[in-house]
Amino acid sequence: MEVPIVNAFTWAGRGGNPAGVVLDAPWLRAPDMQGIAAELGLSETAFLVQTAGDAYRARYFTPAVEVGLCGHATIAAFHLLAVGGRLTQGQAWADTGAGRLRVRVSGPAAAPIVMLEMPQPRFGAPLAQAELPGLASLLGCPPDWLRLPGQDAPAQAVWSGLWDLIVPVAGLTQLLALNPDHTQLARYCLERGLTAVHAFTLETAEPGHTAHARDFAPAAGIPEESATGTASAALGSYLVAHGLAPASARFLFEQGHYLKLPSLICVEAAEQGVSVGGAAAVMARRSVRAPSPRGRERPRRAEV
């Protein structure tokens, strides 16, 4: 099987986060999908099957596990559908493990902008000050780095399809100097039901952008991700909830610089919900081993 590799959240045609995208292969079973994702070795691979004219069932696999939702892989998949002329209405639906989500597509057919309307966010209890030294140790930094200058915003778990721990960091220099203990951080996330730790600062590499982030998900087999849709939606909701942004706002988040894959993620926050999206590009195609549809056909009854 030939699998397109699509980078989502590209920045001026570069960077982004690569995802494998498999379309129209309903004969694949969960172990097949897991095997393909492991062979590709990307942070996530999306598997989409059309169920109606504008609706698609979507499943997502890291190299190690299935996850309920992946923002960047959804953007990648619907970019591929859009450039293939399959989204003529400018919108579609993704049926995911986090529920049915609307996808909006705009811009030129050759270079569409794909926006995914995320589930309504949920907030966990903020981390107590006494918990910060332990978290700082896992991230390889002193505790006083885990704060925003002049602000009282705590580290807090936010759900926007997945649970991510949103962690403020003092500045860009400190953020890029984080050196996590991935083994211990994976244990920390598993114990708390977290998919990732999403560290951010309001200091950015480019003027006019909102925040710069790094995302660590070793419990899901991803030491660091260059662009993260679900966590970016969670971060946008976090900024609004803590009075760091107005209730209706448009954010531009930087990510991936540490990995030399600069990414730009657009988040739109409004009273009715949060959307995340951006540009994407097909970067490569790779052949992987996969069962053929013929081998999965149901046996016919013998004619008498």
Short mmCIF file of C-alpha atoms in Angstrom, two decimals:
data_model
loop_
_atom_site.label_atom_id
_atom_site.label_comp_id
_atom_site.label_asym_id
_atom_site.label_seq_id
_atom_site.Cartn_x
_atom_site.Cartn_y
_atom_site.Cartn_z
CA MET A 1 0.00 0.00 0.00
CA GLU A 2 1.26 3.46 -0.89
CA VAL A 3 0.65 5.97 1.93
CA PRO A 4 0.85 9.75 1.40
CA ILE A 5 2.82 11.62 4.05
CA VAL A 6 1.12 14.98 4.62
CA ASN A 7 2.65 17.71 6.78
CA ALA A 8 -0.04 19.65 8.64
CA PHE A 9 0.37 23.16 10.08
CA THR A 10 3.12 24.07 7.62
CA TRP A 11 4.70 27.51 7.88
CA ALA A 12 5.27 29.19 4.49
CA GLY A 13 5.34 25.76 2.86
CA ARG A 14 7.92 24.35 5.29
CA GLY A 15 7.95 22.46 8.54
CA GLY A 16 4.70 21.19 9.98
CA ASN A 17 3.96 17.80 11.49
CA PRO A 18 3.96 14.76 9.19
CA ALA A 19 1.08 12.30 9.33
CA GLY A 20 0.40 9.20 7.30
CA VAL A 21 -3.03 9.24 5.65
CA VAL A 22 -4.82 6.09 4.51
CA LEU A 23 -8.10 6.67 2.65
CA ASP A 24 -10.78 4.20 1.56
CA ALA A 25 -9.41 0.98 3.04
CA PRO A 26 -12.39 -0.39 5.02
CA TRP A 27 -10.97 -3.91 5.04
CA LEU A 28 -8.16 -2.93 7.42
CA ARG A 29 -8.60 -4.13 11.00
CA ALA A 30 -7.19 -2.44 14.10
CA PRO A 31 -4.03 -4.65 14.22
CA ASP A 32 -3.40 -3.84 10.53
CA MET A 33 -3.72 -0.12 11.20
CA GLN A 34 -1.44 -0.38 14.20
CA GLY A 35 1.13 -2.25 12.11
CA ILE A 36 1.04 0.36 9.35
CA ALA A 37 1.42 3.19 11.87
CA ALA A 38 4.36 1.41 13.51
CA GLU A 39 6.04 0.81 10.15
CA LEU A 40 5.65 4.46 9.15
CA GLY A 41 7.02 5.54 12.54
CA LEU A 42 5.28 8.94 12.44
CA SER A 43 3.64 10.49 15.48
CA GLU A 44 0.19 9.59 14.08
CA THR A 45 -1.37 7.95 11.05
CA ALA A 46 -5.02 8.61 10.16
CA PHE A 47 -7.34 6.05 8.56
CA LEU A 48 -10.49 7.49 6.95
CA VAL A 49 -13.43 5.67 5.41
CA GLN A 50 -16.30 7.55 3.76
CA THR A 51 -19.62 6.63 5.41
CA ALA A 52 -21.86 9.17 3.64
CA GLY A 53 -21.51 11.97 1.12
CA ASP A 54 -19.73 14.36 3.47
CA ALA A 55 -18.99 12.15 6.49
CA TYR A 56 -15.90 10.08 7.23
CA ARG A 57 -15.09 7.65 10.01
CA ALA A 58 -11.63 8.53 11.31
CA ARG A 59 -9.26 6.44 13.44
CA TYR A 60 -5.80 7.48 14.61
CA PHE A 61 -2.79 5.39 15.58
CA THR A 62 0.58 6.38 17.01
CA PRO A 63 3.40 3.82 16.55
CA ALA A 64 2.32 2.35 19.91
CA VAL A 65 -1.42 2.92 20.56
CA GLU A 66 -4.72 4.09 19.10
CA VAL A 67 -5.87 7.55 20.21
CA GLY A 68 -9.35 9.02 20.02
CA LEU A 69 -8.43 12.17 18.13
CA CYS A 70 -5.41 13.72 16.44
CA GLY A 71 -5.70 17.29 15.23
CA HIS A 72 -2.75 17.41 12.85
CA ALA A 73 -3.61 14.06 11.24
CA THR A 74 -7.21 15.25 10.71
CA ILE A 75 -5.97 18.44 9.03
CA ALA A 76 -3.64 16.30 6.89
CA ALA A 77 -6.40 13.88 5.86
CA PHE A 78 -8.94 16.52 4.91
CA HIS A 79 -6.28 18.50 3.06
CA LEU A 80 -5.74 15.38 0.94
CA LEU A 81 -9.50 15.04 0.35
CA ALA A 82 -9.78 18.73 -0.53
CA VAL A 83 -6.97 18.81 -3.09
CA GLY A 84 -8.45 15.62 -4.57
CA GLY A 85 -11.72 17.47 -5.22
CA ARG A 86 -13.75 15.39 -2.77
CA LEU A 87 -14.98 18.22 -0.53
CA THR A 88 -17.14 20.18 -2.93
CA GLN A 89 -19.36 21.68 -0.19
CA GLY A 90 -16.50 23.33 1.68
CA GLN A 91 -17.24 21.31 4.78
CA ALA A 92 -17.37 17.73 5.99
CA TRP A 93 -17.75 15.67 9.16
CA ALA A 94 -15.17 13.56 10.96
CA ASP A 95 -16.55 10.82 13.20
CA THR A 96 -13.80 10.37 15.77
CA GLY A 97 -13.28 8.81 19.16
CA ALA A 98 -14.00 12.27 20.60
CA GLY A 99 -17.32 12.58 18.75
CA ARG A 100 -18.53 14.02 15.42
CA LEU A 101 -16.54 17.13 14.48
CA ARG A 102 -17.13 19.59 11.64
CA VAL A 103 -14.32 20.33 9.21
CA ARG A 104 -14.31 23.61 7.25
CA VAL A 105 -12.24 24.16 4.11
CA SER A 106 -11.52 27.52 2.49
CA GLY A 107 -9.06 29.10 0.08
CA PRO A 108 -7.79 27.90 -3.30
CA ALA A 109 -8.27 24.23 -4.18
CA ALA A 110 -4.53 23.69 -4.60
CA ALA A 111 -3.67 25.21 -1.21
CA PRO A 112 -6.70 25.00 1.09
CA ILE A 113 -6.89 26.06 4.72
CA VAL A 114 -8.51 23.33 6.82
CA MET A 115 -10.15 24.17 10.17
CA LEU A 116 -11.41 21.53 12.60
CA GLU A 117 -14.12 22.44 15.11
CA MET A 118 -12.99 20.85 18.36
CA PRO A 119 -15.06 19.38 21.21
CA GLN A 120 -16.08 21.71 24.01
CA PRO A 121 -13.11 21.96 26.39
CA ARG A 122 -13.08 20.58 29.91
CA PHE A 123 -10.73 21.70 32.67
CA GLY A 124 -9.04 19.70 35.39
CA ALA A 125 -7.94 21.06 38.74
CA PRO A 126 -4.92 23.39 38.57
CA LEU A 127 -1.65 21.98 39.88
CA ALA A 128 -0.79 23.13 43.38
CA GLN A 129 2.44 25.04 43.93
CA ALA A 130 3.76 22.08 45.91
CA GLU A 131 3.53 19.91 42.76
CA LEU A 132 5.66 22.19 40.58
CA PRO A 133 9.12 21.06 41.80
CA GLY A 134 8.33 17.47 40.83
CA LEU A 135 7.05 18.51 37.40
CA ALA A 136 10.07 20.79 36.91
CA SER A 137 12.38 17.86 37.67
CA LEU A 138 10.65 15.78 34.98
CA LEU A 139 11.05 18.64 32.48
CA GLY A 140 14.71 19.20 33.39
CA CYS A 141 14.40 22.76 34.67
CA PRO A 142 14.25 24.76 37.92
CA PRO A 143 10.73 25.30 39.34
CA ASP A 144 10.85 29.07 38.84
CA TRP A 145 10.87 28.54 35.08
CA LEU A 146 7.28 27.22 35.24
CA ARG A 147 5.50 30.56 35.37
CA LEU A 148 4.49 33.48 33.16
CA PRO A 149 6.12 36.80 34.12
CA GLY A 150 3.61 38.96 35.96
CA GLN A 151 0.83 36.38 35.70
CA ASP A 152 -0.73 33.88 38.09
CA ALA A 153 -1.69 31.26 35.49
CA PRO A 154 -1.23 27.71 36.83
CA ALA A 155 -0.27 24.47 35.16
CA GLN A 156 -3.59 22.78 34.39
CA ALA A 157 -4.96 19.78 32.50
CA VAL A 158 -7.34 20.73 29.67
CA TRP A 159 -9.36 18.34 27.50
CA SER A 160 -10.05 19.17 23.86
CA GLY A 161 -10.41 15.63 22.57
CA LEU A 162 -7.42 14.47 24.64
CA TRP A 163 -6.19 15.48 28.10
CA ASP A 164 -3.10 17.70 27.90
CA LEU A 165 -1.31 19.33 30.80
CA ILE A 166 -0.84 22.98 29.82
CA VAL A 167 2.34 24.28 31.49
CA PRO A 168 3.38 27.98 31.39
CA VAL A 169 7.10 28.73 30.98
CA ALA A 170 8.82 32.04 31.69
CA GLY A 171 10.33 32.72 28.26
CA LEU A 172 11.43 31.34 24.92
CA THR A 173 15.02 30.70 26.04
CA GLN A 174 13.76 28.63 28.97
CA LEU A 175 11.22 26.76 26.84
CA LEU A 176 13.82 25.72 24.28
CA ALA A 177 16.16 24.63 27.09
CA LEU A 178 13.70 22.12 28.60
CA ASN A 179 15.26 18.66 28.69
CA PRO A 180 12.58 16.16 29.74
CA ASP A 181 13.20 12.77 31.28
CA HIS A 182 10.93 10.96 28.82
CA THR A 183 10.79 7.70 30.76
CA GLN A 184 9.68 9.37 33.97
CA LEU A 185 7.43 11.82 32.11
CA ALA A 186 5.65 8.91 30.41
CA ARG A 187 4.99 7.36 33.83
CA TYR A 188 3.73 10.71 35.13
CA CYS A 189 1.28 11.05 32.22
CA LEU A 190 0.01 7.45 32.49
CA GLU A 191 -0.63 7.84 36.22
CA ARG A 192 -2.69 10.99 35.61
CA GLY A 193 -4.52 10.00 32.41
CA LEU A 194 -2.68 12.61 30.33
CA THR A 195 -1.79 12.26 26.67
CA ALA A 196 0.89 14.95 26.74
CA VAL A 197 2.54 17.82 28.57
CA HIS A 198 2.17 20.98 26.47
CA ALA A 199 4.61 23.66 27.63
CA PHE A 200 4.23 27.21 26.29
CA THR A 201 5.48 30.76 26.63
CA LEU A 202 3.97 34.04 25.46
CA GLU A 203 7.36 35.07 24.05
CA THR A 204 7.46 34.19 20.34
CA ALA A 205 10.03 33.85 17.59
CA GLU A 206 8.05 36.09 15.21
CA PRO A 207 6.12 39.30 15.99
CA GLY A 208 2.35 39.08 15.76
CA HIS A 209 2.15 35.50 16.99
CA THR A 210 0.50 34.55 20.27
CA ALA A 211 2.61 31.85 21.91
CA HIS A 212 5.41 29.35 21.33
CA ALA A 213 4.93 25.75 22.48
CA ARG A 214 6.63 22.38 22.86
CA ASP A 215 4.61 19.18 23.23
CA PHE A 216 5.87 16.03 24.97
CA ALA A 217 3.86 12.79 24.68
CA PRO A 218 6.23 9.92 25.56
CA ALA A 219 3.37 7.86 27.03
CA ALA A 220 1.91 7.68 23.51
CA GLY A 221 5.29 6.84 21.97
CA ILE A 222 6.01 10.44 20.90
CA PRO A 223 8.96 12.07 22.73
CA GLU A 224 8.19 15.45 21.15
CA GLU A 225 5.76 16.59 18.46
CA SER A 226 6.36 19.45 16.05
CA ALA A 227 2.70 20.60 15.80
CA THR A 228 -0.24 19.48 17.91
CA GLY A 229 -3.83 20.33 17.07
CA THR A 230 -5.67 19.05 20.14
CA ALA A 231 -3.17 20.59 22.56
CA SER A 232 -3.25 23.90 20.65
CA ALA A 233 -7.05 23.99 21.00
CA ALA A 234 -6.60 23.26 24.71
CA LEU A 235 -4.05 26.08 24.96
CA GLY A 236 -6.41 28.54 23.28
CA SER A 237 -9.16 27.60 25.74
CA TYR A 238 -6.68 27.93 28.62
CA LEU A 239 -5.64 31.47 27.58
CA VAL A 240 -9.28 32.57 27.47
CA ALA A 241 -10.15 30.87 30.78
CA HIS A 242 -7.28 32.59 32.61
CA GLY A 243 -7.93 36.05 31.20
CA LEU A 244 -4.84 36.04 28.99
CA ALA A 245 -6.98 36.54 25.85
CA PRO A 246 -10.50 37.79 25.07
CA ALA A 247 -13.37 35.30 24.84
CA SER A 248 -13.44 35.67 21.05
CA ALA A 249 -9.95 35.68 19.61
CA ARG A 250 -7.75 34.31 16.86
CA PHE A 251 -4.39 32.88 17.92
CA LEU A 252 -1.27 31.92 16.00
CA PHE A 253 0.84 29.38 17.86
CA GLU A 254 4.42 28.52 16.97
CA GLN A 255 5.74 25.01 17.55
CA GLY A 256 8.43 22.68 16.23
CA HIS A 257 11.40 25.04 16.21
CA TYR A 258 13.34 22.79 18.60
CA LEU A 259 12.87 19.93 16.11
CA LYS A 260 13.77 22.16 13.14
CA LEU A 261 10.23 21.70 11.80
CA PRO A 262 8.75 25.18 12.34
CA SER A 263 4.97 24.99 12.42
CA LEU A 264 2.17 27.54 12.60
CA ILE A 265 -1.17 26.60 14.12
CA CYS A 266 -4.27 28.79 13.89
CA VAL A 267 -6.78 28.61 16.74
CA GLU A 268 -10.09 30.45 16.68
CA ALA A 269 -11.84 30.84 20.03
CA ALA A 270 -15.47 31.90 20.15
CA GLU A 271 -18.38 31.53 22.55
CA GLN A 272 -19.68 28.54 20.61
CA GLY A 273 -16.35 26.68 20.71
CA VAL A 274 -12.78 26.41 19.52
CA SER A 275 -11.45 25.56 16.05
CA VAL A 276 -7.92 24.63 15.09
CA GLY A 277 -6.31 24.43 11.67
CA GLY A 278 -3.90 25.73 9.10
CA ALA A 279 -2.13 24.86 5.89
CA ALA A 280 -0.75 21.48 4.84
CA ALA A 281 1.29 19.89 2.05
CA VAL A 282 1.94 16.40 0.69
CA MET A 283 5.66 15.81 1.28
CA ALA A 284 6.22 12.18 0.25
CA ARG A 285 4.66 8.78 -0.40
CA ARG A 286 5.81 5.57 1.24
CA SER A 287 5.07 1.93 0.57
CA VAL A 288 4.10 -0.23 3.55
CA ARG A 289 3.01 -3.82 4.02
CA ALA A 290 -0.75 -4.19 4.35
CA PRO A 291 -3.42 -6.86 3.73
CA SER A 292 -5.09 -6.72 0.34
CA PRO A 293 -8.86 -6.23 0.09
CA ARG A 294 -9.15 -9.54 -1.77
CA GLY A 295 -7.88 -11.42 1.23
CA ARG A 296 -10.56 -9.78 3.39
CA GLU A 297 -13.57 -10.49 1.18
CA ARG A 298 -16.33 -12.45 2.85
CA PRO A 299 -16.46 -16.03 1.47
CA ARG A 300 -19.32 -16.68 -0.91
CA ARG A 301 -21.68 -19.56 -0.35
CA ALA A 302 -21.06 -22.46 -2.69
CA GLU A 303 -23.64 -22.73 -5.41
CA VAL A 304 -25.49 -26.06 -5.53
#
